[in-house]
PDB file of C-alpha atoms in Angstrom:
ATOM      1  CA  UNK B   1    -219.101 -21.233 196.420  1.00  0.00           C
ATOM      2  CA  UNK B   2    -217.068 -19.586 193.445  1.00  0.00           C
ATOM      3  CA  UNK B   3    -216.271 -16.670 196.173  1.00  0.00           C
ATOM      4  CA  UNK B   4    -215.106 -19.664 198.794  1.00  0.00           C
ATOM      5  CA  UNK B   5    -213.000 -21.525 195.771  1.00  0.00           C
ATOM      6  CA  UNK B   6    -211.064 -17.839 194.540  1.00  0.00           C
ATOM      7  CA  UNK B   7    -210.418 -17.165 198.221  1.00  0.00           C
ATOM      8  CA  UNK B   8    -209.066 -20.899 198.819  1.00  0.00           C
ATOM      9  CA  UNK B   9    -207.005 -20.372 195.596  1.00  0.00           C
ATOM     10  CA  UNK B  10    -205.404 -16.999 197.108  1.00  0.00           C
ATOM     11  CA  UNK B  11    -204.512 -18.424 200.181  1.00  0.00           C
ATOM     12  CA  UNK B  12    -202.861 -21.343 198.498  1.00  0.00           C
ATOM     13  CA  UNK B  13    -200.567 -19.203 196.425  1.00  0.00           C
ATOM     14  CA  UNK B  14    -199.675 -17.265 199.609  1.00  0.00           C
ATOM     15  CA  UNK B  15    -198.770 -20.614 201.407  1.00  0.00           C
ATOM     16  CA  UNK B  16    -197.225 -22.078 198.342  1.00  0.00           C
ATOM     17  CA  UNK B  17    -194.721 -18.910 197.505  1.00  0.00           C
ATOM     18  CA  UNK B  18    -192.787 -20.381 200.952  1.00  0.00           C
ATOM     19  CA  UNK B  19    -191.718 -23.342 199.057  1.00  0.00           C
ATOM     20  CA  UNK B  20    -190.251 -21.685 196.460  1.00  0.00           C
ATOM     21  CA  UNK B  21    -186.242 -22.038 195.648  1.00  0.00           C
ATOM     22  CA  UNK B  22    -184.093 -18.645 197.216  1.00  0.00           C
ATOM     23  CA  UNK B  23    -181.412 -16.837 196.044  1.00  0.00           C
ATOM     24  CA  UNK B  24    -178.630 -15.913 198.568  1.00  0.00           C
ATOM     25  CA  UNK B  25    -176.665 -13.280 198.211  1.00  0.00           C
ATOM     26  CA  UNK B  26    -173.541 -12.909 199.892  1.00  0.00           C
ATOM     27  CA  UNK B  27    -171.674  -9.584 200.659  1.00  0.00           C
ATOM     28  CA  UNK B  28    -168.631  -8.933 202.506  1.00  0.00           C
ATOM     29  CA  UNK B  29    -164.890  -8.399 202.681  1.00  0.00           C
ATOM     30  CA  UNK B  30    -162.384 -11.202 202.310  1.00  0.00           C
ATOM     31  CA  UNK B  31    -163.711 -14.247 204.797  1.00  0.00           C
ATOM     32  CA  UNK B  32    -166.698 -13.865 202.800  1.00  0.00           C
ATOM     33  CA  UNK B  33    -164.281 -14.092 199.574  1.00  0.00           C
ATOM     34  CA  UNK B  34    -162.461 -17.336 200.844  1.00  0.00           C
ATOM     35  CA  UNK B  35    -159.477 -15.655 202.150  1.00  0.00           C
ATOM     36  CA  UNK B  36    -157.524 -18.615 204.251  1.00  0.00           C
ATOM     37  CA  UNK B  37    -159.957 -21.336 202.560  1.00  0.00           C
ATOM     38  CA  UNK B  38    -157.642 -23.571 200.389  1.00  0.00           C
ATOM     39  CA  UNK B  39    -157.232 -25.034 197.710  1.00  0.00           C
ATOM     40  CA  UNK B  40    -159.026 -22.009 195.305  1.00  0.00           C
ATOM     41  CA  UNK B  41    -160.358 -24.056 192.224  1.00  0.00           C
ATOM     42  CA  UNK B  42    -159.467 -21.225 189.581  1.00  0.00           C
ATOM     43  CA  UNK B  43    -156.044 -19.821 190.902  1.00  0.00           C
ATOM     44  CA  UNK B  44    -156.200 -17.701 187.797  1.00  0.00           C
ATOM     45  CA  UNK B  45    -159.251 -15.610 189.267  1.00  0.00           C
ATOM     46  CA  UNK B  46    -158.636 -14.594 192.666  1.00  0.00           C
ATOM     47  CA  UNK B  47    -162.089 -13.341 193.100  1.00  0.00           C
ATOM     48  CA  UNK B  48    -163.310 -17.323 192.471  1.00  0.00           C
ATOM     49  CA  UNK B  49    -164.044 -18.146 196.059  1.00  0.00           C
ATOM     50  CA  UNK B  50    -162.800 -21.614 197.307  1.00  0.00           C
ATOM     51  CA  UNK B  51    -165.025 -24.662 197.584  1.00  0.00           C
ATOM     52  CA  UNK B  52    -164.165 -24.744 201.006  1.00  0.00           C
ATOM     53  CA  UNK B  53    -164.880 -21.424 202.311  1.00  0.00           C
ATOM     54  CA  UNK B  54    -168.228 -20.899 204.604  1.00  0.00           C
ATOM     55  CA  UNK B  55    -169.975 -19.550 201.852  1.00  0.00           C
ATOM     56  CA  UNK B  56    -169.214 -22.229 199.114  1.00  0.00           C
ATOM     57  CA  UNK B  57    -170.504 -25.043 201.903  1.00  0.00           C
ATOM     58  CA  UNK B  58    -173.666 -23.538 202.783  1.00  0.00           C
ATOM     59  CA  UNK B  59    -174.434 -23.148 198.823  1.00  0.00           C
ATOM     60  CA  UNK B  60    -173.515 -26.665 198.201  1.00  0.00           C
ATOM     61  CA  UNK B  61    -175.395 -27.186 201.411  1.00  0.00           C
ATOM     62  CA  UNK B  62    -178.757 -25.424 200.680  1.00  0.00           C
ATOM     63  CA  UNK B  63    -178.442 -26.760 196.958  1.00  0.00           C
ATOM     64  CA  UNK B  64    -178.216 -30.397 197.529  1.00  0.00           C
ATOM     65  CA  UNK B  65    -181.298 -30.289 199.755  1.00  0.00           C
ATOM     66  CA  UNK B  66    -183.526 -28.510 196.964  1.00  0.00           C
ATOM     67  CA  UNK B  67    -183.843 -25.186 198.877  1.00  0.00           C
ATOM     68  CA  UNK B  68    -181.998 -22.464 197.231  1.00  0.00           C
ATOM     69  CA  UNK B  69    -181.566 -21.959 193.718  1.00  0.00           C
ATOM     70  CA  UNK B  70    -177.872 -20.678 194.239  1.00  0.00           C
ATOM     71  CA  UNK B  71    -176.116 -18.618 196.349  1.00  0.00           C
ATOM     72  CA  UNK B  72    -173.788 -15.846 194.662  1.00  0.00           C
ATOM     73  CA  UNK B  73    -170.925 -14.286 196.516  1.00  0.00           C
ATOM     74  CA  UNK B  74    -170.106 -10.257 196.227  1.00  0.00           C
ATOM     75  CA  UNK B  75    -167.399 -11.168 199.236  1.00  0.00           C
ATOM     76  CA  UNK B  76    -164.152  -8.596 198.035  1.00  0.00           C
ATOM     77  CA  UNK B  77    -160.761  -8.312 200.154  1.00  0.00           C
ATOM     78  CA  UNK B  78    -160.115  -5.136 201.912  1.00  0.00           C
ATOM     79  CA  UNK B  79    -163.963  -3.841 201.508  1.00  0.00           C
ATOM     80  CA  UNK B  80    -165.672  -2.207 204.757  1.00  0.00           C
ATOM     81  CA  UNK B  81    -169.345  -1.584 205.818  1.00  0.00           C
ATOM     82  CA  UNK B  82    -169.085   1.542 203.943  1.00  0.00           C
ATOM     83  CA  UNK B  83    -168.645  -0.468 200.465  1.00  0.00           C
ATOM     84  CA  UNK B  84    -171.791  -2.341 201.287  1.00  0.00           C
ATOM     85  CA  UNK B  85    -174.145   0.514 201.480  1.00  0.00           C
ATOM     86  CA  UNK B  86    -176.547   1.310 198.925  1.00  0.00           C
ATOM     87  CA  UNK B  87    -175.412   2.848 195.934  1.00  0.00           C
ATOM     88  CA  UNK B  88    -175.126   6.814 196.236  1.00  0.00           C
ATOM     89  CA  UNK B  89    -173.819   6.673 199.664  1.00  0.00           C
ATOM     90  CA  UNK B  90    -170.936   9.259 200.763  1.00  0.00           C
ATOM     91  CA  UNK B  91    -167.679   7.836 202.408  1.00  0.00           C
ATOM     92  CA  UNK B  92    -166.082   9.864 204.969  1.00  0.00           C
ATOM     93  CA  UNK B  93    -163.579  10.523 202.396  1.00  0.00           C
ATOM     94  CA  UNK B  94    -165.916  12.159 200.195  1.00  0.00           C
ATOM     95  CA  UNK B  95    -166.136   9.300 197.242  1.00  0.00           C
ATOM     96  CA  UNK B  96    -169.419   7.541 196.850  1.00  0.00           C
ATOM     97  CA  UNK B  97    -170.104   4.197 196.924  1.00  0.00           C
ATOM     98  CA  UNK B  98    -171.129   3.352 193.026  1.00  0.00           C
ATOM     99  CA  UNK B  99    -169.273  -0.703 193.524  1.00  0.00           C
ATOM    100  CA  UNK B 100    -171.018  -3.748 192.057  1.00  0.00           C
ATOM    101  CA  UNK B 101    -170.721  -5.272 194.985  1.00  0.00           C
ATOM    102  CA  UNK B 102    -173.109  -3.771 197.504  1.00  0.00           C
ATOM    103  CA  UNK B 103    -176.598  -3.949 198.437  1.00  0.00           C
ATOM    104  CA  UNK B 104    -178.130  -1.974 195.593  1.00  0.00           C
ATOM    105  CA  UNK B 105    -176.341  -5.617 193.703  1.00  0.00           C
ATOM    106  CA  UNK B 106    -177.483  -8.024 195.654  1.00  0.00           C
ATOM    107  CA  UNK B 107    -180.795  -6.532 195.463  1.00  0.00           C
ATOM    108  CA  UNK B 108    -181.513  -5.229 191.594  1.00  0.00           C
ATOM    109  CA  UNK B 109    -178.781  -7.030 189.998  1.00  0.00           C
ATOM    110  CA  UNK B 110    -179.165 -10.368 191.549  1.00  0.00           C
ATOM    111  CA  UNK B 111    -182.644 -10.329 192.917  1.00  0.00           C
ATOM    112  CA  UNK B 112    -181.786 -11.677 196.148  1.00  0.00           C
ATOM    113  CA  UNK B 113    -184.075 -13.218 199.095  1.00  0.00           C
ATOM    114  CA  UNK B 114    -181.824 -13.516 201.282  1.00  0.00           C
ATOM    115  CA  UNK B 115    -178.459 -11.174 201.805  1.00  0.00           C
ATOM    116  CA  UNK B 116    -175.919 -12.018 204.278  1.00  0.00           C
ATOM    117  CA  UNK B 117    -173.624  -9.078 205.034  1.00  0.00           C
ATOM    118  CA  UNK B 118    -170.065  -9.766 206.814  1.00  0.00           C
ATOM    119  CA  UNK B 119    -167.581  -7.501 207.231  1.00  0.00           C
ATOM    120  CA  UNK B 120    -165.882  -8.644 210.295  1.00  0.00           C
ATOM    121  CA  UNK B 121    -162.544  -6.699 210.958  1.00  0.00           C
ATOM    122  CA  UNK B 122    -161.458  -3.856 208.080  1.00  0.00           C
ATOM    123  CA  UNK B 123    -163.975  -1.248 209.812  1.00  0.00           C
ATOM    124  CA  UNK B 124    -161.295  -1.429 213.048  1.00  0.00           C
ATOM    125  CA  UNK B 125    -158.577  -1.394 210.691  1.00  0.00           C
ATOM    126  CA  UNK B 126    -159.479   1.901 208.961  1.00  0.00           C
ATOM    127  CA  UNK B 127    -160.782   3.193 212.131  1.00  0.00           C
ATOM    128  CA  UNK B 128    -163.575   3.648 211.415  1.00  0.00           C
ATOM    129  CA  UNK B 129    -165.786   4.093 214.701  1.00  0.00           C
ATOM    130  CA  UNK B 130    -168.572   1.445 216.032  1.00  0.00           C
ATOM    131  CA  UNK B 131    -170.919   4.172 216.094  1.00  0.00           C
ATOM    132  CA  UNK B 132    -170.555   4.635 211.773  1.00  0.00           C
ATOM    133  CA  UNK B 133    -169.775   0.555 211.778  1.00  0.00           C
ATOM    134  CA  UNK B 134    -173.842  -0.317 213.364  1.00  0.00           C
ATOM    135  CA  UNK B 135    -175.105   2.722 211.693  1.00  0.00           C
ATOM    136  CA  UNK B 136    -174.087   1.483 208.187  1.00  0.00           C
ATOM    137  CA  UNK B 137    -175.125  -2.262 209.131  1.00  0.00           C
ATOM    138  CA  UNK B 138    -178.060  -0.644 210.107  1.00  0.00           C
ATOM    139  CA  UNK B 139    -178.665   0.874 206.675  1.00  0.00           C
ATOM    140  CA  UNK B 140    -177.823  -2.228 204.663  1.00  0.00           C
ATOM    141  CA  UNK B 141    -180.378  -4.163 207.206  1.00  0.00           C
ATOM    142  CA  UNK B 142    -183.182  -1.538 206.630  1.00  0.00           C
ATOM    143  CA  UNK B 143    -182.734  -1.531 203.020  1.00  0.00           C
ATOM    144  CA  UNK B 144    -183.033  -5.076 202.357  1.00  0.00           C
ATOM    145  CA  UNK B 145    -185.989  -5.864 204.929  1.00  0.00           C
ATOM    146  CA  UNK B 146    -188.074  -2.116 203.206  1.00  0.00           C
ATOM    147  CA  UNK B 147    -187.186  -4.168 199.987  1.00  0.00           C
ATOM    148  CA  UNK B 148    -189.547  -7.259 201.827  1.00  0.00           C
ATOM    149  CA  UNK B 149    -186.437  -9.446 201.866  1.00  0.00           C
ATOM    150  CA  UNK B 150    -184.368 -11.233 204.452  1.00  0.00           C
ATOM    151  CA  UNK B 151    -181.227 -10.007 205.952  1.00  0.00           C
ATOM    152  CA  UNK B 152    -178.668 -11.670 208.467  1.00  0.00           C
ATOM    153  CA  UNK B 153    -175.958  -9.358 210.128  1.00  0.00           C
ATOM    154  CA  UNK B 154    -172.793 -10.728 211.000  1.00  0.00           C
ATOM    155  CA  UNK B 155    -170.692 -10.224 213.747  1.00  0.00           C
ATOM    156  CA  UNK B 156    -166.963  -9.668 214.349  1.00  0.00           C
ATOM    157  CA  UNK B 157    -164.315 -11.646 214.520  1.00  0.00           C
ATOM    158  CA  UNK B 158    -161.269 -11.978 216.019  1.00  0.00           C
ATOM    159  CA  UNK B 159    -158.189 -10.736 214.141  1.00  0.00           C
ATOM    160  CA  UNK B 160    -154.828 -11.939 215.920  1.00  0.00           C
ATOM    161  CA  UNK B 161    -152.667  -9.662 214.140  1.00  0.00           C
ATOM    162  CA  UNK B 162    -154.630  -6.347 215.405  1.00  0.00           C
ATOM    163  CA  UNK B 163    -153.241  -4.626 218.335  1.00  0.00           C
ATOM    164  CA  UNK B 164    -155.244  -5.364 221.815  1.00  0.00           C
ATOM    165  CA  UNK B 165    -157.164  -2.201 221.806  1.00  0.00           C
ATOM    166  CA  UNK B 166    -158.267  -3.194 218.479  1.00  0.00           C
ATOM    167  CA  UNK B 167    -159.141  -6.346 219.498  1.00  0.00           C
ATOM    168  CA  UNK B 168    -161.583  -5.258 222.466  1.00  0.00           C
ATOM    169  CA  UNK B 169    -163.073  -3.339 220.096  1.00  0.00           C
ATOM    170  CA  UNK B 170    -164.001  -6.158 217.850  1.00  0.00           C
ATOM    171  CA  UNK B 171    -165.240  -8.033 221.146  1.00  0.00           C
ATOM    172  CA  UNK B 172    -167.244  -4.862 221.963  1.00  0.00           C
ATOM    173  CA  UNK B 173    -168.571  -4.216 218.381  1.00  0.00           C
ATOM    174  CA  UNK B 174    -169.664  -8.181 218.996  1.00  0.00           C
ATOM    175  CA  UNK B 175    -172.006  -7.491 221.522  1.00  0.00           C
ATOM    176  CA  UNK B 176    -173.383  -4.669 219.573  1.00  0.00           C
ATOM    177  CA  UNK B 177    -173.916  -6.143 216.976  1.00  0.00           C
ATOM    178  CA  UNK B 178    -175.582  -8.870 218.664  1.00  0.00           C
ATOM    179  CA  UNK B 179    -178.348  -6.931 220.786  1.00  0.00           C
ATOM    180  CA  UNK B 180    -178.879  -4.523 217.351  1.00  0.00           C
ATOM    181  CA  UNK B 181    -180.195  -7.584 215.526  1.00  0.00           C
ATOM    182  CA  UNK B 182    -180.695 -10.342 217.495  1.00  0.00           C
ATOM    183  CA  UNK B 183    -182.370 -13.464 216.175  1.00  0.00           C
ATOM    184  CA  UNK B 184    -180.930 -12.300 212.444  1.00  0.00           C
ATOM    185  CA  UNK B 185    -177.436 -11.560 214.006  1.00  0.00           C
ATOM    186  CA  UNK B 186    -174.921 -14.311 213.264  1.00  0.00           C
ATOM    187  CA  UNK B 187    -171.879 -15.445 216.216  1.00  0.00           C
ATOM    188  CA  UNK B 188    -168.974 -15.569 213.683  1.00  0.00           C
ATOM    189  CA  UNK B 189    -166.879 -14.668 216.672  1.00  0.00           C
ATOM    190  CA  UNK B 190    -167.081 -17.301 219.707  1.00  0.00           C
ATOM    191  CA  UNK B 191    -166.387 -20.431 217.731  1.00  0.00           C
ATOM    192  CA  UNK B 192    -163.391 -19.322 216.481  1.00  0.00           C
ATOM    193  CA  UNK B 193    -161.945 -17.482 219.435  1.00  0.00           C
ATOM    194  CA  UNK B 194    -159.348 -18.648 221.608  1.00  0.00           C
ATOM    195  CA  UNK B 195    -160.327 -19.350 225.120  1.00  0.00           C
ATOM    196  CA  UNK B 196    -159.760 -16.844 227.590  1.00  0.00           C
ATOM    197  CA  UNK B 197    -157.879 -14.517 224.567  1.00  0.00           C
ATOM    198  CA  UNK B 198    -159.064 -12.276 221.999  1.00  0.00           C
ATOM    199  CA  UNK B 199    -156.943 -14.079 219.184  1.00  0.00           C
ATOM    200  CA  UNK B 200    -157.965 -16.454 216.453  1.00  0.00           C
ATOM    201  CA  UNK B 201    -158.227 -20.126 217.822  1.00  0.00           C
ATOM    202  CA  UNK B 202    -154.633 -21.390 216.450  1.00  0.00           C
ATOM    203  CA  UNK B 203    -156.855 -24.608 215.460  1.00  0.00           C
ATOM    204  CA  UNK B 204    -158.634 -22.092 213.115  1.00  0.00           C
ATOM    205  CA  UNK B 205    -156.299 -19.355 212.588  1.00  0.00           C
ATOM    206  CA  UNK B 206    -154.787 -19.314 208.939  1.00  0.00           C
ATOM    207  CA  UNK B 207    -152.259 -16.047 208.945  1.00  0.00           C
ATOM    208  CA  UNK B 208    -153.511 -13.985 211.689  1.00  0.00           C
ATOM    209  CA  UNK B 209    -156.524 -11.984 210.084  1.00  0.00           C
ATOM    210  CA  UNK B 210    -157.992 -15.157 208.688  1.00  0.00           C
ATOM    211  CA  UNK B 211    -159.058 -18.463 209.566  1.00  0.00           C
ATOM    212  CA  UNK B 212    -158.388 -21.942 207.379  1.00  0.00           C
ATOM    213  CA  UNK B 213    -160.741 -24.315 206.033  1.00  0.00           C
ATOM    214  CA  UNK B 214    -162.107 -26.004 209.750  1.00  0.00           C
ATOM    215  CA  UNK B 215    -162.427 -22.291 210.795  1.00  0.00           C
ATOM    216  CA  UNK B 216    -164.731 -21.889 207.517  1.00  0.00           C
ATOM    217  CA  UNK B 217    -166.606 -24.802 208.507  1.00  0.00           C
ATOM    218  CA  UNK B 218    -167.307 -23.231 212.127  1.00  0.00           C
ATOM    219  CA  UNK B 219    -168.468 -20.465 210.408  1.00  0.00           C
ATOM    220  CA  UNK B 220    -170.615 -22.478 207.904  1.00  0.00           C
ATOM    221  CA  UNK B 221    -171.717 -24.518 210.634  1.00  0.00           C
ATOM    222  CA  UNK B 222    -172.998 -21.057 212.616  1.00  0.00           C
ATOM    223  CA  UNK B 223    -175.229 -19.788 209.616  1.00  0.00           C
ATOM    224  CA  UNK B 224    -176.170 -23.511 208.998  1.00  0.00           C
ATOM    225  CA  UNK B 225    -177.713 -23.775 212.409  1.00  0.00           C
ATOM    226  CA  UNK B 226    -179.701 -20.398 212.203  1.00  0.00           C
ATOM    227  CA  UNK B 227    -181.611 -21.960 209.769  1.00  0.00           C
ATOM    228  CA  UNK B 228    -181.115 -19.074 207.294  1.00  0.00           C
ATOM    229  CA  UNK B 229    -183.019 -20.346 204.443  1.00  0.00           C
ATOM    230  CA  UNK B 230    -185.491 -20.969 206.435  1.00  0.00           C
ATOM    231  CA  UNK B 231    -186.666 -17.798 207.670  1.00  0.00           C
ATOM    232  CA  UNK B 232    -189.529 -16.157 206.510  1.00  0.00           C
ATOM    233  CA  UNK B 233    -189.825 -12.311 206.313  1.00  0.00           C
ATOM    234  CA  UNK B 234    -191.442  -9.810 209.279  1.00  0.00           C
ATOM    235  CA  UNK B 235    -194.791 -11.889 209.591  1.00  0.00           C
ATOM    236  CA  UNK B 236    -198.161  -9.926 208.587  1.00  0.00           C
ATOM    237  CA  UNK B 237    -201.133 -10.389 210.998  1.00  0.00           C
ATOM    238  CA  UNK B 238    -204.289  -9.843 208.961  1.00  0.00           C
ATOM    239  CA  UNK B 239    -206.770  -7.485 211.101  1.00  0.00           C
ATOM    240  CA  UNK B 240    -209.219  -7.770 208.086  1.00  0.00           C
ATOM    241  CA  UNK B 241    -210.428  -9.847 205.201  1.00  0.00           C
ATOM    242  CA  UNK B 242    -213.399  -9.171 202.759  1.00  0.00           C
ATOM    243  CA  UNK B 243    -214.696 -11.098 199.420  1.00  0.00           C
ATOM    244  CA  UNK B 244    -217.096  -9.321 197.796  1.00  0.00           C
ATOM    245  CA  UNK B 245    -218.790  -9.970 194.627  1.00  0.00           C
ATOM    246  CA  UNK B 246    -218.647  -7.632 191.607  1.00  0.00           C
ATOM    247  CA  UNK B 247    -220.704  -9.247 188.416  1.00  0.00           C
ATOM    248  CA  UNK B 248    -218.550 -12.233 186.940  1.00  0.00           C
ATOM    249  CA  UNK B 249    -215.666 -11.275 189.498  1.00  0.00           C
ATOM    250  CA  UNK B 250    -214.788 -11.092 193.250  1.00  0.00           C
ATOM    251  CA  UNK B 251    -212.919  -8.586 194.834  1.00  0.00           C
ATOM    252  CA  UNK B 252    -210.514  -9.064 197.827  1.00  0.00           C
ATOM    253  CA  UNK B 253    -209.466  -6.781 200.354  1.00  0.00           C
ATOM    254  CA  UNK B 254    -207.536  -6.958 203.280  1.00  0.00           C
ATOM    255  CA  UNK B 255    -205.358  -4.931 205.623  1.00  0.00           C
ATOM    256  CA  UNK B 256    -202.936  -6.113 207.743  1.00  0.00           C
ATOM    257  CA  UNK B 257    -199.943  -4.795 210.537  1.00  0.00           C
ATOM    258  CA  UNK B 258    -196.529  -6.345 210.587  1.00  0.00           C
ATOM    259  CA  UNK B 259    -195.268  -7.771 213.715  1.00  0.00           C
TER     260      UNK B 259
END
């Protein structure tokens, strides 16, 4: 019985640790920031994201129905892929990646459960090529999911002001992006494209790179509906279980395989 009751216990701390509040972390270049989102509630701080960018809304979101303890926001204009990566990573221009904004953050400095990683246009800007733009995703993905946490990719956007080859490529990189990660991929692109053009929706579009505050809500709305908080980490299938009884104590062991 006292073997049955410690093994009952275990299980219920396994089921209960589901329930528990999450931290979001949010890393990215300038949409992730607020850019376009308006009014900012501390003009004096430009790195203060706006209540009304996507990820102020899902915090409040998350937060008003008991889910998430907060969500904190590493989102930094003019940042690429490359200033995501963990810390120690080589740029192509030979500088290493050492910011407080990355993944090695969200991770040990923040303790995240869940990082969200969106850098939608700068890597075509600097171009940079979509071979090093999924390979770095990639690497942020890896490192968060090794660290037994929760990642969701982004995907591009569209950027008005880029030239039309540049724009393609953000439609391309899309699609990549897209079949790389599937189910914890993110469509930041179709709801705020323009039909049958690869600008910014002029309902959404804010200055050409960004979008305003009911393009922030699409994009809100998009990591709202992929129930983000909600996702669990890779399941475990358990391929064996043993209790066995050592004096005043019982000893569990089990192995498992991820799925």
């Amino acid at each position: 019985m006292r073997q049955l009751l410690l093994m009952l216990c275990w299980i219920g701390l396994v089921g209960s640790s589901t329930a528990q509040h999450k931290i979001i972390v949010a890393i990215g270049s300038s949409t992730t920031a607020g850019q376009g989102a308006t009014p900012n509630p501390n003009p004096t701080n430009p790195n203060d994201p706006p209540d009304s960018c996507w990820a102020s809304i899902l915090k409040r979101y998350y937060k008003n129905l008991g889910l998430i303890d907060t969500l904190i926001n590493l989102g930094r204009s003019g940042t690429t892929t490359y200033d995501g990566m963990p810390t120690g990573t080589v740029r192509p221009d030979g500088t290493t990646v050492i910011t407080q904004f990355n993944v090695t953050a969200a991770l040990q400095v923040y303790h995240a459960d869940i990082v969200t990683v969106n850098y939608p246009t700068n890597d075509v800007g600097f171009g940079y090529t979509s071979a090093q733009t999924l390979s770095n995703l990639q690497t942020i993905y890896n490192t968060v999911v090794s660290a037994g946490k929760i990642c969701f990719i982004t995907t591009t956007q569209p950027r008005t002001s880029f030239t039309t080859e540049q724009k393609q490529l953000l439609k391309t990189e899309r699609n990549m992006i897209l079949d790389r990660f599937g189910h914890q991929a993110l469509n930041f692109y179709n709801g705020i494209v323009a039909a049958d053009s690869l600008n910014i929706n002029p309902v959404y579009n804010y200055d050409g790179t960004h979008v305003n505050n009911a393009g922030h809500r699409v994009l809100f709305g998009v990591a709202r509906d992929s129930n983000v908080v909600l996702s669990s980490p890779l399941p475990i299938i358990m391929t064996a279980f043993t209790a066995v009884r050592q004096q005043q104590r019982v000893v569990l062991t089990w192995t498992g395989t991820g799925q």
